[in-house]
PDB file of C-alpha atoms in Angstrom:
ATOM      1  CA  MET A 243       0.000   0.000   0.000  1.00 44.00           C
ATOM      2  CA  ASP A 244       1.354   3.413  -0.758  1.00 51.00           C
ATOM      3  CA  LEU A 245       0.964   6.310   1.602  1.00 47.00           C
ATOM      4  CA  ASP A 246      -2.118   7.561  -0.266  1.00 46.00           C
ATOM      5  CA  ARG A 247      -3.821   4.348   0.940  1.00 50.00           C
ATOM      6  CA  ARG A 248      -3.879   2.773  -2.510  1.00 51.00           C
ATOM      7  CA  CYS A 249      -3.495  -0.969  -2.593  1.00 50.00           C
ATOM      8  CA  LEU A 250      -0.640  -1.710  -4.946  1.00 48.00           C
ATOM      9  CA  ALA A 251      -0.811  -5.470  -4.426  1.00 46.00           C
ATOM     10  CA  ARG A 252      -3.044  -7.731  -2.416  1.00 50.00           C
ATOM     11  CA  ASP A 253      -4.055 -11.297  -1.945  1.00 50.00           C
ATOM     12  CA  ARG A 254      -7.337 -12.119  -3.702  1.00 52.00           C
ATOM     13  CA  SER A 255      -8.820 -12.913  -0.287  1.00 49.00           C
ATOM     14  CA  ALA A 256      -8.453  -9.221   0.624  1.00 52.00           C
ATOM     15  CA  ARG A 257     -10.978  -8.232  -2.006  1.00 54.00           C
ATOM     16  CA  ILE A 258     -14.395  -7.331  -0.768  1.00 51.00           C
ATOM     17  CA  GLU A 259     -16.062  -8.737  -3.846  1.00 53.00           C
ATOM     18  CA  PRO A 260     -14.117 -10.554  -6.579  1.00 42.00           C
ATOM     19  CA  ARG A 261     -15.522  -8.636  -9.531  1.00 43.00           C
ATOM     20  CA  ARG A 262     -15.594  -5.157  -7.927  1.00 49.00           C
ATOM     21  CA  SER A 263     -12.151  -4.457  -6.541  1.00 47.00           C
ATOM     22  CA  HIS A 264     -11.228  -1.026  -5.214  1.00 54.00           C
ATOM     23  CA  GLY A 265      -7.742   0.379  -5.528  1.00 64.00           C
ATOM     24  CA  CYS A 266      -8.264   3.048  -2.885  1.00 83.00           C
ATOM     25  CA  ILE A 267      -9.515   2.352   0.612  1.00 86.00           C
ATOM     26  CA  ALA A 268     -10.655   5.949   1.151  1.00 90.00           C
ATOM     27  CA  ARG A 269     -12.745   5.873  -2.045  1.00 91.00           C
ATOM     28  CA  PHE A 270     -14.358   2.636  -0.940  1.00 90.00           C
ATOM     29  CA  ASN A 271     -15.053   3.969   2.555  1.00 93.00           C
ATOM     30  CA  PHE A 272     -16.661   7.220   1.421  1.00 95.00           C
ATOM     31  CA  LEU A 273     -18.096   6.470  -2.016  1.00 94.00           C
ATOM     32  CA  ASP A 274     -19.242   2.839  -1.927  1.00 92.00           C
ATOM     33  CA  GLU A 275     -22.531   2.078  -0.197  1.00 91.00           C
ATOM     34  CA  ARG A 276     -21.231  -1.378   0.817  1.00 90.00           C
ATOM     35  CA  ALA A 277     -18.678   0.139   3.202  1.00 92.00           C
ATOM     36  CA  ALA A 278     -21.296   0.787   5.898  1.00 95.00           C
ATOM     37  CA  ASP A 279     -22.032  -2.951   6.053  1.00 94.00           C
ATOM     38  CA  TYR A 280     -18.391  -3.978   5.710  1.00 93.00           C
ATOM     39  CA  TYR A 281     -17.233  -2.145   8.845  1.00 95.00           C
ATOM     40  CA  PRO A 282     -19.141  -2.792  12.100  1.00 96.00           C
ATOM     41  CA  ASP A 283     -17.543   0.436  13.386  1.00 95.00           C
ATOM     42  CA  PHE A 284     -18.259   2.391  10.226  1.00 96.00           C
ATOM     43  CA  GLU A 285     -17.877   5.810  11.872  1.00 96.00           C
ATOM     44  CA  GLY A 286     -14.501   4.762  13.267  1.00 93.00           C
ATOM     45  CA  ALA A 287     -13.388   3.531   9.843  1.00 93.00           C
ATOM     46  CA  LEU A 288     -14.321   6.866   8.277  1.00 95.00           C
ATOM     47  CA  ALA A 289     -12.527   8.850  10.980  1.00 94.00           C
ATOM     48  CA  THR A 290      -9.407   6.713  10.618  1.00 91.00           C
ATOM     49  CA  SER A 291      -9.401   7.068   6.817  1.00 91.00           C
ATOM     50  CA  VAL A 292      -9.520  10.847   7.016  1.00 94.00           C
ATOM     51  CA  ALA A 293      -6.918  11.041   9.792  1.00 91.00           C
ATOM     52  CA  LEU A 294      -4.520   8.902   7.740  1.00 88.00           C
ATOM     53  CA  LEU A 295      -5.033  11.093   4.671  1.00 91.00           C
ATOM     54  CA  ARG A 296      -4.444  14.199   6.816  1.00 92.00           C
ATOM     55  CA  THR A 297      -1.209  12.659   8.088  1.00 87.00           C
ATOM     56  CA  GLU A 298      -0.030  12.054   4.529  1.00 86.00           C
ATOM     57  CA  ALA A 299      -1.037  15.565   3.493  1.00 89.00           C
ATOM     58  CA  GLY A 300       1.205  16.850   6.269  1.00 89.00           C
ATOM     59  CA  ARG A 301       4.118  14.760   5.006  1.00 85.00           C
ATOM     60  CA  ASP A 302       3.750  15.885   1.408  1.00 87.00           C
ATOM     61  CA  PRO A 303       1.266  18.750   1.006  1.00 91.00           C
ATOM     62  CA  HIS A 304       2.073  19.130  -2.704  1.00 93.00           C
ATOM     63  CA  ASP A 305       1.475  15.502  -3.731  1.00 90.00           C
ATOM     64  CA  PRO A 306      -0.754  15.844  -6.826  1.00 91.00           C
ATOM     65  CA  ASP A 307      -2.353  12.390  -6.457  1.00 89.00           C
ATOM     66  CA  LEU A 308      -3.264  13.025  -2.832  1.00 91.00           C
ATOM     67  CA  THR A 309      -4.566  16.494  -3.684  1.00 93.00           C
ATOM     68  CA  GLU A 310      -6.728  14.975  -6.430  1.00 93.00           C
ATOM     69  CA  LEU A 311      -8.054  12.270  -4.083  1.00 93.00           C
ATOM     70  CA  VAL A 312      -8.925  14.768  -1.340  1.00 95.00           C
ATOM     71  CA  GLY A 313     -10.617  17.013  -3.913  1.00 96.00           C
ATOM     72  CA  GLU A 314     -12.665  14.138  -5.299  1.00 95.00           C
ATOM     73  CA  LEU A 315     -13.768  12.985  -1.857  1.00 96.00           C
ATOM     74  CA  ALA A 316     -14.551  16.525  -0.711  1.00 97.00           C
ATOM     75  CA  THR A 317     -16.671  17.068  -3.809  1.00 97.00           C
ATOM     76  CA  ARG A 318     -18.538  13.778  -3.653  1.00 97.00           C
ATOM     77  CA  SER A 319     -18.919  13.061   0.072  1.00 97.00           C
ATOM     78  CA  GLU A 320     -20.455  15.206   2.800  1.00 97.00           C
ATOM     79  CA  ALA A 321     -19.165  12.677   5.355  1.00 97.00           C
ATOM     80  CA  PHE A 322     -15.621  13.244   4.098  1.00 97.00           C
ATOM     81  CA  ARG A 323     -15.933  17.044   4.071  1.00 96.00           C
ATOM     82  CA  THR A 324     -17.163  17.094   7.658  1.00 95.00           C
ATOM     83  CA  ARG A 325     -14.345  14.880   8.930  1.00 96.00           C
ATOM     84  CA  TRP A 326     -11.647  16.593   6.848  1.00 96.00           C
ATOM     85  CA  GLY A 327     -12.505  19.838   8.604  1.00 92.00           C
ATOM     86  CA  THR A 328     -11.583  18.373  12.019  1.00 90.00           C
ATOM     87  CA  HIS A 329      -7.866  18.291  11.074  1.00 89.00           C
ATOM     88  CA  ASP A 330      -7.337  14.986  12.934  1.00 86.00           C
ATOM     89  CA  VAL A 331      -4.066  13.183  12.141  1.00 87.00           C
ATOM     90  CA  ARG A 332      -3.063   9.662  13.079  1.00 79.00           C
ATOM     91  CA  LEU A 333      -0.374   7.080  12.499  1.00 75.00           C
ATOM     92  CA  HIS A 334      -1.829   3.651  11.936  1.00 72.00           C
ATOM     93  CA  ARG A 335       0.731   1.020  12.963  1.00 83.00           C
ATOM     94  CA  GLY A 336      -1.232  -1.837  14.485  1.00 90.00           C
ATOM     95  CA  GLY A 337      -4.313  -2.936  16.341  1.00 92.00           C
ATOM     96  CA  THR A 338      -7.496  -4.865  15.717  1.00 94.00           C
ATOM     97  CA  LYS A 339     -10.116  -4.376  13.020  1.00 93.00           C
ATOM     98  CA  THR A 340     -13.465  -6.051  12.578  1.00 95.00           C
ATOM     99  CA  PHE A 341     -14.935  -6.700   9.144  1.00 94.00           C
ATOM    100  CA  ASN A 342     -18.238  -8.098   7.880  1.00 94.00           C
ATOM    101  CA  HIS A 343     -17.024  -9.823   4.741  1.00 92.00           C
ATOM    102  CA  PRO A 344     -19.874 -10.530   2.283  1.00 89.00           C
ATOM    103  CA  VAL A 345     -18.613 -14.051   1.544  1.00 87.00           C
ATOM    104  CA  VAL A 346     -17.421 -15.413   4.913  1.00 92.00           C
ATOM    105  CA  GLY A 347     -19.005 -13.108   7.474  1.00 94.00           C
ATOM    106  CA  ARG A 348     -17.578 -11.363  10.508  1.00 96.00           C
ATOM    107  CA  MET A 349     -13.845 -11.441  11.198  1.00 96.00           C
ATOM    108  CA  GLU A 350     -11.866  -9.762  13.955  1.00 97.00           C
ATOM    109  CA  LEU A 351      -8.272  -9.495  12.752  1.00 96.00           C
ATOM    110  CA  ALA A 352      -5.095  -8.164  14.311  1.00 96.00           C
ATOM    111  CA  TYR A 353      -3.039  -6.032  11.964  1.00 94.00           C
ATOM    112  CA  ASP A 354       0.477  -4.645  11.825  1.00 94.00           C
ATOM    113  CA  SER A 355       1.669  -2.018   9.369  1.00 90.00           C
ATOM    114  CA  MET A 356       5.232  -1.095   8.606  1.00 89.00           C
ATOM    115  CA  GLU A 357       6.830   1.373   6.259  1.00 86.00           C
ATOM    116  CA  LEU A 358       9.275  -0.329   3.924  1.00 87.00           C
ATOM    117  CA  VAL A 359      12.706   1.226   4.341  1.00 90.00           C
ATOM    118  CA  ALA A 360      13.876  -0.043   0.952  1.00 91.00           C
ATOM    119  CA  ALA A 361      10.815   1.460  -0.764  1.00 84.00           C
ATOM    120  CA  PRO A 362      10.055   4.873   0.750  1.00 79.00           C
ATOM    121  CA  GLY A 363       6.374   5.728   0.659  1.00 75.00           C
ATOM    122  CA  LEU A 364       5.182   2.107   0.702  1.00 81.00           C
ATOM    123  CA  VAL A 365       3.512   0.398   3.656  1.00 82.00           C
ATOM    124  CA  LEU A 366       3.078  -3.342   4.199  1.00 86.00           C
ATOM    125  CA  THR A 367       0.061  -4.345   6.290  1.00 87.00           C
ATOM    126  CA  THR A 368      -0.558  -7.893   7.456  1.00 91.00           C
ATOM    127  CA  TYR A 369      -3.723  -9.270   9.035  1.00 92.00           C
ATOM    128  CA  THR A 370      -3.960 -12.343  11.260  1.00 95.00           C
ATOM    129  CA  ALA A 371      -6.709 -14.046  13.220  1.00 96.00           C
ATOM    130  CA  GLU A 372      -6.433 -15.444  16.723  1.00 97.00           C
ATOM    131  CA  PRO A 373      -6.033 -19.246  16.362  1.00 97.00           C
ATOM    132  CA  SER A 374      -9.039 -21.472  17.086  1.00 98.00           C
ATOM    133  CA  THR A 375     -11.605 -18.693  16.697  1.00 98.00           C
ATOM    134  CA  SER A 376     -14.474 -18.149  14.298  1.00 97.00           C
ATOM    135  CA  SER A 377     -12.365 -15.366  12.755  1.00 97.00           C
ATOM    136  CA  ALA A 378      -9.576 -17.877  12.051  1.00 97.00           C
ATOM    137  CA  ASP A 379     -12.099 -20.265  10.510  1.00 96.00           C
ATOM    138  CA  ASN A 380     -13.595 -17.485   8.386  1.00 94.00           C
ATOM    139  CA  LEU A 381     -10.163 -16.269   7.276  1.00 93.00           C
ATOM    140  CA  ALA A 382      -9.207 -19.833   6.251  1.00 93.00           C
ATOM    141  CA  LEU A 383     -12.500 -20.154   4.371  1.00 93.00           C
ATOM    142  CA  LEU A 384     -11.826 -16.849   2.628  1.00 90.00           C
ATOM    143  CA  ALA A 385      -8.333 -17.993   1.612  1.00 87.00           C
ATOM    144  CA  SER A 386      -9.785 -21.231   0.246  1.00 89.00           C
ATOM    145  CA  TRP A 387     -12.500 -19.341  -1.630  1.00 84.00           C
ATOM    146  CA  ALA A 388      -9.921 -16.958  -3.106  1.00 79.00           C
ATOM    147  CA  ALA A 389      -7.735 -19.879  -4.209  1.00 79.00           C
ATOM    148  CA  THR A 390     -10.759 -21.459  -5.906  1.00 76.00           C
ATOM    149  CA  GLU A 391     -11.454 -18.159  -7.696  1.00 63.00           C
ATOM    150  CA  VAL A 392      -7.843 -18.081  -8.953  1.00 51.00           C
ATOM    151  CA  ALA A 393      -7.987 -21.704 -10.124  1.00 52.00           C
ATOM    152  CA  SER A 394     -11.273 -21.074 -11.948  1.00 54.00           C
ATOM    153  CA  SER A 395      -9.866 -17.965 -13.600  1.00 53.00           C
ATOM    154  CA  VAL A 396      -6.732 -19.802 -14.769  1.00 49.00           C
ATOM    155  CA  ALA A 397      -8.828 -22.688 -16.120  1.00 51.00           C
ATOM    156  CA  MET A 398     -11.055 -20.287 -18.058  1.00 55.00           C
ATOM    157  CA  GLN A 399      -8.003 -18.571 -19.548  1.00 58.00           C
ATOM    158  CA  GLU A 400      -6.554 -21.930 -20.592  1.00 60.00           C
ATOM    159  CA  ASP A 401      -9.864 -22.966 -22.168  1.00 58.00           C
ATOM    160  CA  SER A 402     -10.016 -19.774 -24.223  1.00 64.00           C
ATOM    161  CA  LYS A 403      -6.635 -20.410 -25.872  1.00 60.00           C
TER     162      LYS A 403
END
């Protein structure tokens, strides 16, 4: 993930829906109606998204991509405009997040984020579930489902040759 919160690479299991993938978490959170169902603490997710964008704006206030993203969100989302005006900033290194995934259901996952020293501006975030929990079972199911999606996609590509 780059510091503008764009996913540069991700496991297929991280997708919210296989056919409708979002490259920008902030766009999903503020512009996609599914986000309210995806996050049990939707208000917290929105506040965190804005605070992270504010933090990045402080690091590089002249970043044209970030300026464009903030402009788009401010134009299209009243919820974003209201939160942007609070000037909250936050570093987002680790903790716990809860998701309502449309395929496997509710998952509470621990996460850790680290900036990659060898690639300035990039952040690697990993998610794990506590062993022997319903979240671990759901995460394993999601990984299996994603692997099946990949296998089906490869088979379809082979068949079309």
